[in-house]
XYZ file of C-alpha atoms in Angstrom:
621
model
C -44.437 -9.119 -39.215
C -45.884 -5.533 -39.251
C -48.633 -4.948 -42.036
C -46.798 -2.998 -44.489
C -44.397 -6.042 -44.543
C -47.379 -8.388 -44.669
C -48.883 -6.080 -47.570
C -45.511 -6.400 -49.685
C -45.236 -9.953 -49.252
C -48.567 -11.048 -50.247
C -48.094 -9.064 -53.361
C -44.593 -10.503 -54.344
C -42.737 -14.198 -53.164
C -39.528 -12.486 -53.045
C -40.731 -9.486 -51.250
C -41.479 -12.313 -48.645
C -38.478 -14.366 -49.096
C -36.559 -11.172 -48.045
C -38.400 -10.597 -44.903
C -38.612 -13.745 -43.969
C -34.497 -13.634 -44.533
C -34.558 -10.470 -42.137
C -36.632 -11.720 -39.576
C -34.609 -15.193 -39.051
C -31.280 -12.680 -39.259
C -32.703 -10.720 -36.208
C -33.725 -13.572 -34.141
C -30.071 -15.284 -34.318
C -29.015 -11.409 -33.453
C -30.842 -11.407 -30.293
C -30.156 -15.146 -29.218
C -26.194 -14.091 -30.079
C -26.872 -10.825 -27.698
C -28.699 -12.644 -25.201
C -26.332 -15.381 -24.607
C -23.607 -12.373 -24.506
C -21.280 -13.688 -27.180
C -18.704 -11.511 -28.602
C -19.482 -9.119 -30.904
C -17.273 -10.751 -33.712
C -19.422 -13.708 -33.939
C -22.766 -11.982 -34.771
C -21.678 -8.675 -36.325
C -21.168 -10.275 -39.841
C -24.942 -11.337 -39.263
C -26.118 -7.934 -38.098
C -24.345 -6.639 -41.465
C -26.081 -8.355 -43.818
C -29.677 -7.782 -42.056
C -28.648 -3.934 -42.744
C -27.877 -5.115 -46.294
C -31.178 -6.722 -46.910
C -33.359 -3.976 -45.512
C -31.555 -1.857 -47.828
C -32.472 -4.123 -50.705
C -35.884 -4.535 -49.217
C -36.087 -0.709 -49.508
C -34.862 -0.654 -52.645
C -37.512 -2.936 -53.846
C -40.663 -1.306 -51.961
C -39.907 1.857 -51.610
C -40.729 1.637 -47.749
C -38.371 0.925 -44.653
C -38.418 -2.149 -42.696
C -40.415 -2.093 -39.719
C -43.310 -1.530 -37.726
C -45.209 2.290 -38.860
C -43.661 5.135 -36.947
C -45.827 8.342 -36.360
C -45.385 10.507 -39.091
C -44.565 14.254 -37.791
C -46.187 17.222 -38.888
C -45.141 18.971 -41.884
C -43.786 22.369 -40.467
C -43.918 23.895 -44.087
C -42.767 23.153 -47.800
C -38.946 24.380 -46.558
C -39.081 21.875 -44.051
C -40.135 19.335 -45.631
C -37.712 19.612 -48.532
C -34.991 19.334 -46.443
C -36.154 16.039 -44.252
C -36.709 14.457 -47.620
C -32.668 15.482 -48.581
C -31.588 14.002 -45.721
C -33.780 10.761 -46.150
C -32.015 10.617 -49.255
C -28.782 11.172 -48.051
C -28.981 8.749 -45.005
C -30.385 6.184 -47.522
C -27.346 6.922 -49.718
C -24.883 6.635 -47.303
C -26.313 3.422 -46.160
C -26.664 1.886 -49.816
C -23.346 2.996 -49.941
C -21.530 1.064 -46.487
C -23.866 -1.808 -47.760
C -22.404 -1.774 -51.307
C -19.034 -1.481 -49.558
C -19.579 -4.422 -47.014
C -21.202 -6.687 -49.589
C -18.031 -6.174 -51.552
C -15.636 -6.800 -48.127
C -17.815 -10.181 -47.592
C -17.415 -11.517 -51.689
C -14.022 -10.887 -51.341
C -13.092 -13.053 -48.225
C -15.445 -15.454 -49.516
C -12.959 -15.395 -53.393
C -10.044 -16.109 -51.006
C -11.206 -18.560 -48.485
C -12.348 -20.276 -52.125
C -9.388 -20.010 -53.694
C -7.742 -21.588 -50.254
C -9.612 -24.265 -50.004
C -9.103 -25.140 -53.707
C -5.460 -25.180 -52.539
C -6.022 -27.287 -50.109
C -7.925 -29.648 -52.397
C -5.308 -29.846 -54.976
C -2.119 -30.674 -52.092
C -5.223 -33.456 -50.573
C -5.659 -35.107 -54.353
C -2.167 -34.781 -55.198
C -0.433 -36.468 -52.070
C -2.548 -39.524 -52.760
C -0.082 -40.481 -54.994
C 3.440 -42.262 -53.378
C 5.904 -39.747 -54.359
C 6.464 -38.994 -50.860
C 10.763 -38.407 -51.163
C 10.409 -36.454 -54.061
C 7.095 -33.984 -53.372
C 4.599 -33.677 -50.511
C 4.468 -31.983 -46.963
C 6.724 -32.903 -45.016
C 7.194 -34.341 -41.399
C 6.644 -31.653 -38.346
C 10.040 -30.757 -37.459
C 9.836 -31.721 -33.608
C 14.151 -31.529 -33.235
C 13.670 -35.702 -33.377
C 16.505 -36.299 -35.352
C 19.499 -34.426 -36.724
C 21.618 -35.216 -40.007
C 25.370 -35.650 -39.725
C 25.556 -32.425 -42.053
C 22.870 -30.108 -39.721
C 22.317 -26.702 -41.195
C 25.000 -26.768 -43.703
C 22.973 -28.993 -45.847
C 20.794 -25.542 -46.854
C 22.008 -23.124 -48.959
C 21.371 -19.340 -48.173
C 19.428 -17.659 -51.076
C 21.753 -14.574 -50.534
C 24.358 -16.853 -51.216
C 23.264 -18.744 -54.477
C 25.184 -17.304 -57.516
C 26.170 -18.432 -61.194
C 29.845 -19.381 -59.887
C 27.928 -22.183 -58.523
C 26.522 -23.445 -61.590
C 25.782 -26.520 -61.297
C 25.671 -27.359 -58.029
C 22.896 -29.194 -55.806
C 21.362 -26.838 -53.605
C 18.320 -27.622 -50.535
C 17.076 -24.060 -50.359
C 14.396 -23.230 -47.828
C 11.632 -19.749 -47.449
C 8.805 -18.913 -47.959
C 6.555 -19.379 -51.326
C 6.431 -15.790 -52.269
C 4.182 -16.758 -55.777
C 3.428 -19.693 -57.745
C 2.227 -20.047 -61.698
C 1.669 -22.823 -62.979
C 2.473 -22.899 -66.994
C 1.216 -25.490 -69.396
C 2.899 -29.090 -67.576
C 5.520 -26.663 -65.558
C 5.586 -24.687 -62.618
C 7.705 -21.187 -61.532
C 7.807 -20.883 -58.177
C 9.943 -17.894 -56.392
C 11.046 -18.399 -52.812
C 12.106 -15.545 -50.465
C 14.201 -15.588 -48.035
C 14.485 -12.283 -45.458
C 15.749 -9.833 -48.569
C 16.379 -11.998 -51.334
C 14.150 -14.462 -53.660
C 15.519 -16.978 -56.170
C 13.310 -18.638 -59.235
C 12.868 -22.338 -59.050
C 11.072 -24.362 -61.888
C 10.174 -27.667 -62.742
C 8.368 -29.496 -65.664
C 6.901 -32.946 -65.883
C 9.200 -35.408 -66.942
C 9.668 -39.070 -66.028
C 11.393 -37.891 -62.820
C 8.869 -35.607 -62.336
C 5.660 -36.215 -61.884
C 2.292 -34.204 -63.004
C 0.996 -34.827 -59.353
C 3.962 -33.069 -58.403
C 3.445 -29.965 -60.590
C -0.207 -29.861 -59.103
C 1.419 -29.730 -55.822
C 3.723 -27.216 -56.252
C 1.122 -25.063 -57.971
C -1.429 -25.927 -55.225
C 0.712 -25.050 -52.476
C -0.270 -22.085 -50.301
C 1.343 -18.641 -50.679
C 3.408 -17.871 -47.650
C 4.149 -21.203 -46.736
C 7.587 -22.900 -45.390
C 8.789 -25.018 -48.048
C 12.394 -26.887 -48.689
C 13.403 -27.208 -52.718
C 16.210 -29.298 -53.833
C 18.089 -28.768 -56.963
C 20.534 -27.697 -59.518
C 21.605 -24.422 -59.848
C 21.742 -23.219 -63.382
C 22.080 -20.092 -65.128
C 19.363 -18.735 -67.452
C 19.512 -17.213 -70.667
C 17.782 -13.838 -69.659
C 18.142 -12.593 -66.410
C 15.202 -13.618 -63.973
C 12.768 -10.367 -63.867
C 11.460 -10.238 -59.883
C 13.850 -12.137 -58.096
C 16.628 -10.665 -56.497
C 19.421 -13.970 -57.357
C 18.513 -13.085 -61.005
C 21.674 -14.682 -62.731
C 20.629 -17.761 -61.206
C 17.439 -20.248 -60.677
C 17.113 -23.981 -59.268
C 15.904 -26.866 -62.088
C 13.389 -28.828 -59.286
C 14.009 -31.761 -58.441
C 12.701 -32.373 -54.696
C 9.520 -29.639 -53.487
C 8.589 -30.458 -50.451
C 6.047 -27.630 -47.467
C 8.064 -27.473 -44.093
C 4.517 -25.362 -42.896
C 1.388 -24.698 -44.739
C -0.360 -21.533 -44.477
C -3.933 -22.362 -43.980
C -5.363 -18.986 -43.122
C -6.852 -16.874 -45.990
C -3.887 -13.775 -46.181
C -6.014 -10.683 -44.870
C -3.610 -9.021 -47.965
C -1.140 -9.796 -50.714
C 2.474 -10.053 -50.646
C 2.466 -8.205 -54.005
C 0.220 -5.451 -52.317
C 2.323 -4.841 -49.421
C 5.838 -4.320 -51.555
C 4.094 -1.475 -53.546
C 6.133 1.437 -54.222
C 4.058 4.476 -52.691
C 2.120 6.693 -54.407
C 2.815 9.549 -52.879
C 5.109 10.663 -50.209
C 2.970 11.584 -46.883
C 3.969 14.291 -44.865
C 6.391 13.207 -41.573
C 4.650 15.936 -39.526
C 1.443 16.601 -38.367
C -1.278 14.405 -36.571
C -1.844 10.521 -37.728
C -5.945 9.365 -38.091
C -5.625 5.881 -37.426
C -9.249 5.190 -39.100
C -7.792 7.255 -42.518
C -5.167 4.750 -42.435
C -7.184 1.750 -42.105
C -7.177 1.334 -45.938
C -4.862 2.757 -48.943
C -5.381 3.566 -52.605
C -4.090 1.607 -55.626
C -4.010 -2.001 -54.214
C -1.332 -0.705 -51.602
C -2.388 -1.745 -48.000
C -3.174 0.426 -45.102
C -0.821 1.578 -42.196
C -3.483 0.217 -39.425
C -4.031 -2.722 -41.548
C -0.519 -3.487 -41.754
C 0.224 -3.008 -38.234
C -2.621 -5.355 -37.203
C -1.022 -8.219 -39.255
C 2.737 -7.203 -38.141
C 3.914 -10.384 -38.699
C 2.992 -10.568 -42.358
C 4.202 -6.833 -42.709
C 7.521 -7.559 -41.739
C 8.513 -10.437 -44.260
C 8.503 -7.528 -46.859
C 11.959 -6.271 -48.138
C 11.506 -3.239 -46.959
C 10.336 -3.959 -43.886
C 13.018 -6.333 -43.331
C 15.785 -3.775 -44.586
C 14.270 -1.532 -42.500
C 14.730 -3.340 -38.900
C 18.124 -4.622 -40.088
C 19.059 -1.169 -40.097
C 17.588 -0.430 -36.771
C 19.881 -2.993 -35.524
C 22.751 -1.609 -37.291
C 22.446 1.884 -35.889
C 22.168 -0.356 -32.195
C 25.165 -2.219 -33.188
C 27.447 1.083 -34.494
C 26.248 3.393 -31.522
C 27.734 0.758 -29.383
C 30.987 0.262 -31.386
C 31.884 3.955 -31.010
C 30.935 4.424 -27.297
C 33.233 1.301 -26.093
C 35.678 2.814 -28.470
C 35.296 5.651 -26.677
C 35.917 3.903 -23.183
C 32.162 4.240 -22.345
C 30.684 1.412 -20.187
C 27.377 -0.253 -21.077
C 24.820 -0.305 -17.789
C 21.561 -1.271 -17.447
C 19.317 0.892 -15.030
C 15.472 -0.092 -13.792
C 12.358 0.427 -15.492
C 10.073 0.585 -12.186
C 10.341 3.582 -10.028
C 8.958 5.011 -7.284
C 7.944 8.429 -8.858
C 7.860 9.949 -12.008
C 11.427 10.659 -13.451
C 12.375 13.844 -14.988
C 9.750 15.212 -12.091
C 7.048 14.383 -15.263
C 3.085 13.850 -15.029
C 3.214 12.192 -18.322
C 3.782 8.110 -16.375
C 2.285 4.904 -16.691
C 1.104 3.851 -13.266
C 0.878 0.944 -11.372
C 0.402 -0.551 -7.732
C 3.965 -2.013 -6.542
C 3.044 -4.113 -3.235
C 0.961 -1.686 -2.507
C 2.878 1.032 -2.814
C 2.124 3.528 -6.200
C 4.812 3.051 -8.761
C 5.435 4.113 -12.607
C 7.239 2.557 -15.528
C 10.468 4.944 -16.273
C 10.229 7.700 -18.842
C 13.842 8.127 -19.049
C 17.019 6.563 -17.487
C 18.244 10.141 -16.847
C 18.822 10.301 -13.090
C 20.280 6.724 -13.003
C 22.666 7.137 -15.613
C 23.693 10.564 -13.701
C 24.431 8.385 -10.575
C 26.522 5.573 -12.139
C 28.141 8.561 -14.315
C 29.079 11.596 -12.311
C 28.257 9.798 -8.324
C 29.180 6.168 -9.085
C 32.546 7.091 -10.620
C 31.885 5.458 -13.824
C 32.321 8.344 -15.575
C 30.978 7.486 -18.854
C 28.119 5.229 -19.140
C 25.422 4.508 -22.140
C 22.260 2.222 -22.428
C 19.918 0.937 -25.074
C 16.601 -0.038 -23.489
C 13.122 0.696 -23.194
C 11.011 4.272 -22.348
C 7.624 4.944 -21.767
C 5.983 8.059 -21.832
C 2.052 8.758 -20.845
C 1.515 10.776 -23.579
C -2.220 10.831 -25.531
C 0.337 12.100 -28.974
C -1.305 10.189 -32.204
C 1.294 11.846 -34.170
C 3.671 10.618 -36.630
C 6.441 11.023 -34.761
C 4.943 9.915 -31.017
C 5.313 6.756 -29.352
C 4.172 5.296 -26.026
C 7.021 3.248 -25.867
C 10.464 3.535 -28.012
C 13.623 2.477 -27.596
C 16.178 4.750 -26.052
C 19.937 5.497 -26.601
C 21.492 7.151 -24.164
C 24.714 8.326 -22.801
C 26.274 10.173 -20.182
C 29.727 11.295 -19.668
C 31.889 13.395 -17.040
C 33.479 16.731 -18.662
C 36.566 18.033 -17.816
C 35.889 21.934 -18.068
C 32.857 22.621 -20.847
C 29.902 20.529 -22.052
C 31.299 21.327 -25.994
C 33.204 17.771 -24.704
C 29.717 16.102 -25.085
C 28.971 17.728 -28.464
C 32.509 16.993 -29.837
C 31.222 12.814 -28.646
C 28.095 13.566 -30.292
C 29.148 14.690 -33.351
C 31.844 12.452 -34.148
C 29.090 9.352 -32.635
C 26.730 10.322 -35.218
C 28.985 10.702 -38.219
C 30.428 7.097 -37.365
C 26.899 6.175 -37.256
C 25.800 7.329 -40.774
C 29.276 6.427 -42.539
C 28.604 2.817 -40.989
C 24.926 2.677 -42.316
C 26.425 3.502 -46.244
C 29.322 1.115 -45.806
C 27.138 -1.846 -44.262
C 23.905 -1.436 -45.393
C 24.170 0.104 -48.677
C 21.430 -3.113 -50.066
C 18.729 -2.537 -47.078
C 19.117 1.390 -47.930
C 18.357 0.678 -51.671
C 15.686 -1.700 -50.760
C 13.620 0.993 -48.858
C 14.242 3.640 -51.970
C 12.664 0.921 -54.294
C 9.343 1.628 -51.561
C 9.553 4.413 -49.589
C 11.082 6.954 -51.973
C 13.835 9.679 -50.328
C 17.011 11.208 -50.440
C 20.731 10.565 -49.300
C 20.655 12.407 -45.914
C 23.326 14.860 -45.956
C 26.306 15.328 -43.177
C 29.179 16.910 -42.865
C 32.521 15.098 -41.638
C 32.807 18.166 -39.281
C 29.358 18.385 -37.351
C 27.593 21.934 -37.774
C 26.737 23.655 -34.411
C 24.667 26.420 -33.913
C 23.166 28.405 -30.911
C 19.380 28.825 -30.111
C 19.632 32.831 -30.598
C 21.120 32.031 -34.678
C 18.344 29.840 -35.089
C 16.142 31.940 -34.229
C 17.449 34.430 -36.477
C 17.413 31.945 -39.723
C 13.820 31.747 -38.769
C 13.223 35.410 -38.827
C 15.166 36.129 -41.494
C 12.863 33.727 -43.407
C 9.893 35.471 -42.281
C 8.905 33.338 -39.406
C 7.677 34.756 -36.450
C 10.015 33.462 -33.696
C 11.353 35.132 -30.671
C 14.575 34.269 -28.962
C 13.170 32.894 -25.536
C 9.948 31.443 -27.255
C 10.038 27.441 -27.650
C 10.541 26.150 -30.964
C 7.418 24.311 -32.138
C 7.257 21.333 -34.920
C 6.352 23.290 -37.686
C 9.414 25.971 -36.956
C 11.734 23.283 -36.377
C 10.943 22.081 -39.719
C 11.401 25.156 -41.374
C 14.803 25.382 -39.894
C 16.261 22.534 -40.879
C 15.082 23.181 -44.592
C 16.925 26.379 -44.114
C 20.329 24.962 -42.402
C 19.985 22.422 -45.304
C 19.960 24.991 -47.963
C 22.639 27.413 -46.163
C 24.997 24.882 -44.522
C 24.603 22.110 -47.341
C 23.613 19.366 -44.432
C 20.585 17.885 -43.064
C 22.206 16.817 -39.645
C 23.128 19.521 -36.932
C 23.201 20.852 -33.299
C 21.784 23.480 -31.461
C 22.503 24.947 -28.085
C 21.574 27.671 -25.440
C 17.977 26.599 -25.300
C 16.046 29.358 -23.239
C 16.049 27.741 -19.487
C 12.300 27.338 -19.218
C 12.457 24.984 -21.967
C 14.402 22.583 -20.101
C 14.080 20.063 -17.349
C 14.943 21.112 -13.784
C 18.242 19.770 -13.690
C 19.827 21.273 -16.798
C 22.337 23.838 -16.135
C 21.817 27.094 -16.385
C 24.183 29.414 -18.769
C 26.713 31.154 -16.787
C 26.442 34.776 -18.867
C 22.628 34.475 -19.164
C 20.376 33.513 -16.895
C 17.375 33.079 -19.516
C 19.825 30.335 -21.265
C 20.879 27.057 -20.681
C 23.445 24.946 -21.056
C 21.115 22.549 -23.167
C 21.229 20.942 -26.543
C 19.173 19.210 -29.556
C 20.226 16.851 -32.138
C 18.193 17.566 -35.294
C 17.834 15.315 -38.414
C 15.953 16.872 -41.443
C 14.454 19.479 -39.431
C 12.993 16.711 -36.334
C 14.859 16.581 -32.902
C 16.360 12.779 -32.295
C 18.473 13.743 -29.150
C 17.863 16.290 -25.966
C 20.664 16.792 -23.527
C 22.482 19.129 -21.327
C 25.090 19.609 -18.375
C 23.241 18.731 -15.805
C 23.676 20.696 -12.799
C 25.888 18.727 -10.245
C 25.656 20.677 -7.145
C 22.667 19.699 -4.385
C 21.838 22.848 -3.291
C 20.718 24.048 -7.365
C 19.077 21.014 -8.029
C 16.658 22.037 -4.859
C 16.315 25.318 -6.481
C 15.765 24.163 -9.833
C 13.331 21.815 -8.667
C 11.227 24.296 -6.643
C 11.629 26.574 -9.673
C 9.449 23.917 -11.754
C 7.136 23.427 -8.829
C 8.759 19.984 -8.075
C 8.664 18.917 -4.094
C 12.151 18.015 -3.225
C 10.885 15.574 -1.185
C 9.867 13.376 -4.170
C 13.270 13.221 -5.340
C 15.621 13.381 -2.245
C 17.481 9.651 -3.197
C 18.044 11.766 -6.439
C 19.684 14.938 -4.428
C 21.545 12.939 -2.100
C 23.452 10.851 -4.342
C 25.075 14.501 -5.159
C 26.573 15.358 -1.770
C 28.886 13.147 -1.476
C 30.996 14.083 -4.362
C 29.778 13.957 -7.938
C 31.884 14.683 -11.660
C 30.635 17.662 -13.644
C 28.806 15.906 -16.617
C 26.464 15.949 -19.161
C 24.880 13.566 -22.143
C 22.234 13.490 -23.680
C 18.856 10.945 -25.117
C 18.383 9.640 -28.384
C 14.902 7.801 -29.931
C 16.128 5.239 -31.778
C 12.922 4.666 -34.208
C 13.267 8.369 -34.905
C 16.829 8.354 -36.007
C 15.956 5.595 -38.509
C 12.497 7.057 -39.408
C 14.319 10.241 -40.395
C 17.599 9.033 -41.605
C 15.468 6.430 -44.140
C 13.209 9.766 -44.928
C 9.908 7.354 -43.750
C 6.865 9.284 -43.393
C 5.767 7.878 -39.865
C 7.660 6.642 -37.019
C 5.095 3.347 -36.858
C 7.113 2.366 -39.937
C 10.160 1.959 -37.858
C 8.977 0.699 -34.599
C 8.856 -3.130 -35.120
C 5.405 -3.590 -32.569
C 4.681 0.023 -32.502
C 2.318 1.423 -28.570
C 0.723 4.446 -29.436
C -2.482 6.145 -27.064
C -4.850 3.045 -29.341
C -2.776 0.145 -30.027
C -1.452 -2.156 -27.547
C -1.260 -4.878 -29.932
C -0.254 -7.110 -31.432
């Protein structure tokens, strides 16, 4: 111990019951370092050394530590602003202390609270009430019951016509209160939560009310009842007109682990609505205001995240968009393929690849099915072709609208004489789209508004198209700087769909004749304007969701292209060649499908719609 610590401890038994505290932290730190453990095991101690030197501080009024050379004072100025930043450094670090000390009590609250829990289940399943209460036997598929599933009842389905009734529901324990000799429990399953409640009778033990109050949020549990219909309505549960009079509780699975949030947390309403635009600070996002729970902290516990209603309304409208942009393209005599994720260069000529070592040979994950779909479309005599599967782009984006890996819908189709044949398709696709969403998922829809706050999107039966040059013009007639060959950026592309949606009455439109610069190499170039292109976006409250084009068909202006964007033909000749021996005039187009239903649900990042979002810092989980 240096003197000054010696000095303070002579003088005062805590002053050396601190140090000595200190001292013991920083030898397990350096066995922990030396042995090279992870950093997880010892941080927590390094953490609350830092805390106890700032008490220690606190307390003496010096730092912990041998003396260090004091520096000469270079005048009164000088001085008086070294001792404001000793005062603000010994803020700050009072302040992460304060803040840490806090973080520690309360995991230490809930790992108390758990293992009272866990004490109450331990004391109550002493007692032989084992068919009527208790956990249950791991489910290991040894036996099976003449009835199977259909002994459970659905929650969805439970309703007062079935007054009554005996139901075995089964979810998870979303709360439990225990009141006077009874017990409310609600169990959710996927969207929907019903009220089951029990009091101690002769039937019904008070072991078994322990239990049931004992049990562990979040965990699998089976309830067996009667249905019955209340006198009020059941505030908080979704079946309100109904709840179950217990009779059987038994847990299916216990949670054991301390929840790193609440349930109740996580189905918040927002307080605000963010901004969809712009760039996303993962550290910013680590926490949230107002007991609501932070997008990072979310994300790292997905699979608690996504037992939320909206989260769960969310994906099941994912899938329905999947499920309707399928049902229109085979209506539409499209064929479904499936093309490969490894190639041997980057596609769409790109820089932006994941690489990787194939046999020894260099390789990259695909960042679009573009060329492949062209060959089974326009070369393979397919003629029209569509996919839903997996892209990957190389791109260091933390955005709100960026991902490293989404899920593309795609298409591609052979025209007869104009590419308006692909915007008539994708026009008419999207409207089936959205009419399907209102008709079929009217409850998810209403489930996100009780969250994430937005508005109806807005469509017209009878798509709106308009070209580049008239977008442009919107723009300038607005007062925004925007020339006619200049690319659109995110800011102006926002601005324009506010103004289509306040001139045209719709938040869903198309725009073509993109300036040829713009566009990949093998878009076709306009025929009256060489500057143009026969290109096209898809925009959904002012955000692209779909790129596409003709694509130029002939071999010899593909080459040209190509050269034109600095592309060696060589890199691509299995590409060119599948052109000369015949190939369909086409076009089509590529569609992010977490960005359709980030935008059509009016979410505020696209990490809200990816299920197991990759972005340039999370791989996981």
């Amino acid at each position: 111990m240096s003197t000054p610590e010696a000095a303070a401890a002579a003088a005062d038994p805590a002053i050396a019951e601190l140090t000595d505290q200190i001292a013991k932290l920083g030898v397990s730190i350096a066995e922990a370092k030396q042995a090279k453990k992870p950093k997880e095991e010892w941080d927590p101690l390094l953490k609350e050394m830092l805390a106890l030197k700032v008490e220690y501080k606190a307390k003496t009024g010096q730092e912990y530590g041998p003396n260090k050379e004091e520096k000469k004072p270079k005048g009164n100025d000088s001085q008086e602003a070294s001792d404001k930043n000793k005062e603000k450094r010994a803020k700050k670090a009072a302040e992460k202390a304060a803040k840490e000390e806090k973080k520690r009590k309360q995991r230490e609250e809930r790992e108390r609270i758990q293992r009272e829990k866990l004490e109450k289940l331990k004391s109550a399943a002493n007692e032989d009430w084992s068919h009527v209460f208790g956990d249950a036997p791991m489910i290991q598929s040894a036996t099976k019951s003449e009835e199977g599933v259909n002994r459970w009842t659905r929650i969805e389905a439970l309703s007062k016509e079935m007054e009554g009734k005996k139901v075995l529901v089964r979810g998870f324990l979303h709360t439990a209160r225990g009141v006077g000799k009874g017990a409310f429990v609600l169990i959710r399953s996927s969207l929907y939560t019903v009220q089951c409640v029990a009091f101690e009778s002769k039937d019904i033990p008070s072991a078994m009310i322990k239990y049931m109050n004992g049990v562990p949020v979040e965990s699998i549990v089976d309830v067996y009842g009667t249905l019955t219909v209340p006198a009020n309505p059941v505030e908080g549960a979704t079946q309100s007109e109904v709840e179950v009079q217990v009779e059987k509780f038994h847990c299916v699975h216990k949670a054991t682990a301390a929840m790193p949030f609440q349930m109740e947390d996580a189905c918040r309403p927002d307080l605000v609505k963010e901004t969809d635009v712009g760039a996303y600070d993962h550290e910013a996002n680590a926490s949230a205001e107002g007991g609501r729970v932070g997008q990072e902290t979310r994300l790292d516990h997905r699979w608690i995240d996504l037992r939320t209603p909206a989260n769960q309304s969310i994906f099941r409208v994912q899938s329905m968009v999947c499920t309707l942009f399928r049902e229109y393209l085979l209506s539409q005599n499209f064929m479904e393929i499936h093309t490969p994720k490894l190639l041997s260069g980057a596609s769409e000529g790109g820089a932006d690849v994941f690489t990787l070592d194939y046999f020894g040979k260099p390789a990259c994950l695909s960042m679009s099915p573009q060329l492949h779909k062209q060959m089974a479309a326009a070369c393979g005599g397919f003629e029209r072709v569509f996919e839903i599967g997996p892209v990957f782009r190389a791109e260091n984006s933390n955005t709100r609208r960026h991902l490293c890996e989404f899920t593309g819908l795609d298409l591609e189709m052979a025209i007869v004489e104009h590419y308006d044949e692909v915007l008539d398709v994708l026009g008419d696709l999207f409207v089936y789209i959205f009419d399907g969403l209102t008709e079929k998922c009217g409850q998810e829809i209403q489930r996100v508004k009780e969250q994430h706050g937005f508005e109806d999107l807005k469509y017209l039966k009878k798509t709106l198209k308009i070209d580049y040059a008239t977008g442009c013009k919107l723009l300038r007639e607005a007062g925004v700087d925007q020339g006619d060959y200049d690319d659109l950026s995110t800011e102006n592309e926002k601005k324009l769909g506010d103004i289509v949606r306040e001139k045209y009455d719709t938040d869903f439109f198309i725009m073509d004749k993109y300036p040829l610069d713009v566009r990949p190499f093998y878009t076709m170039p306009d025929p009256n304007n060489p500057k143009l292109s026969n290109s096209y976006d898809v925009f959904i409250r002012g955000q692209e969701i779909l790129s596409g084009a003709q694509r130029v068909h002939e071999p010899e202006l593909i080459e040209e292209r190509a050269r034109a964007w600095g592309i060696e033909v060589e890199t691509i000749a299995s590409y060119v060649d599948s052109f000369r021996n015949g190939a369909l005039p086409h076009g089509g187009g590529g569609i992010g499908l977490e960005r359709v239903v980030m935008l059509y649900l009016g979410l505020p990042n696209i990490r809200k719609s990816s299920m197991f979002p990759r972005d340039p810092r999370r791989i996981s989980p």
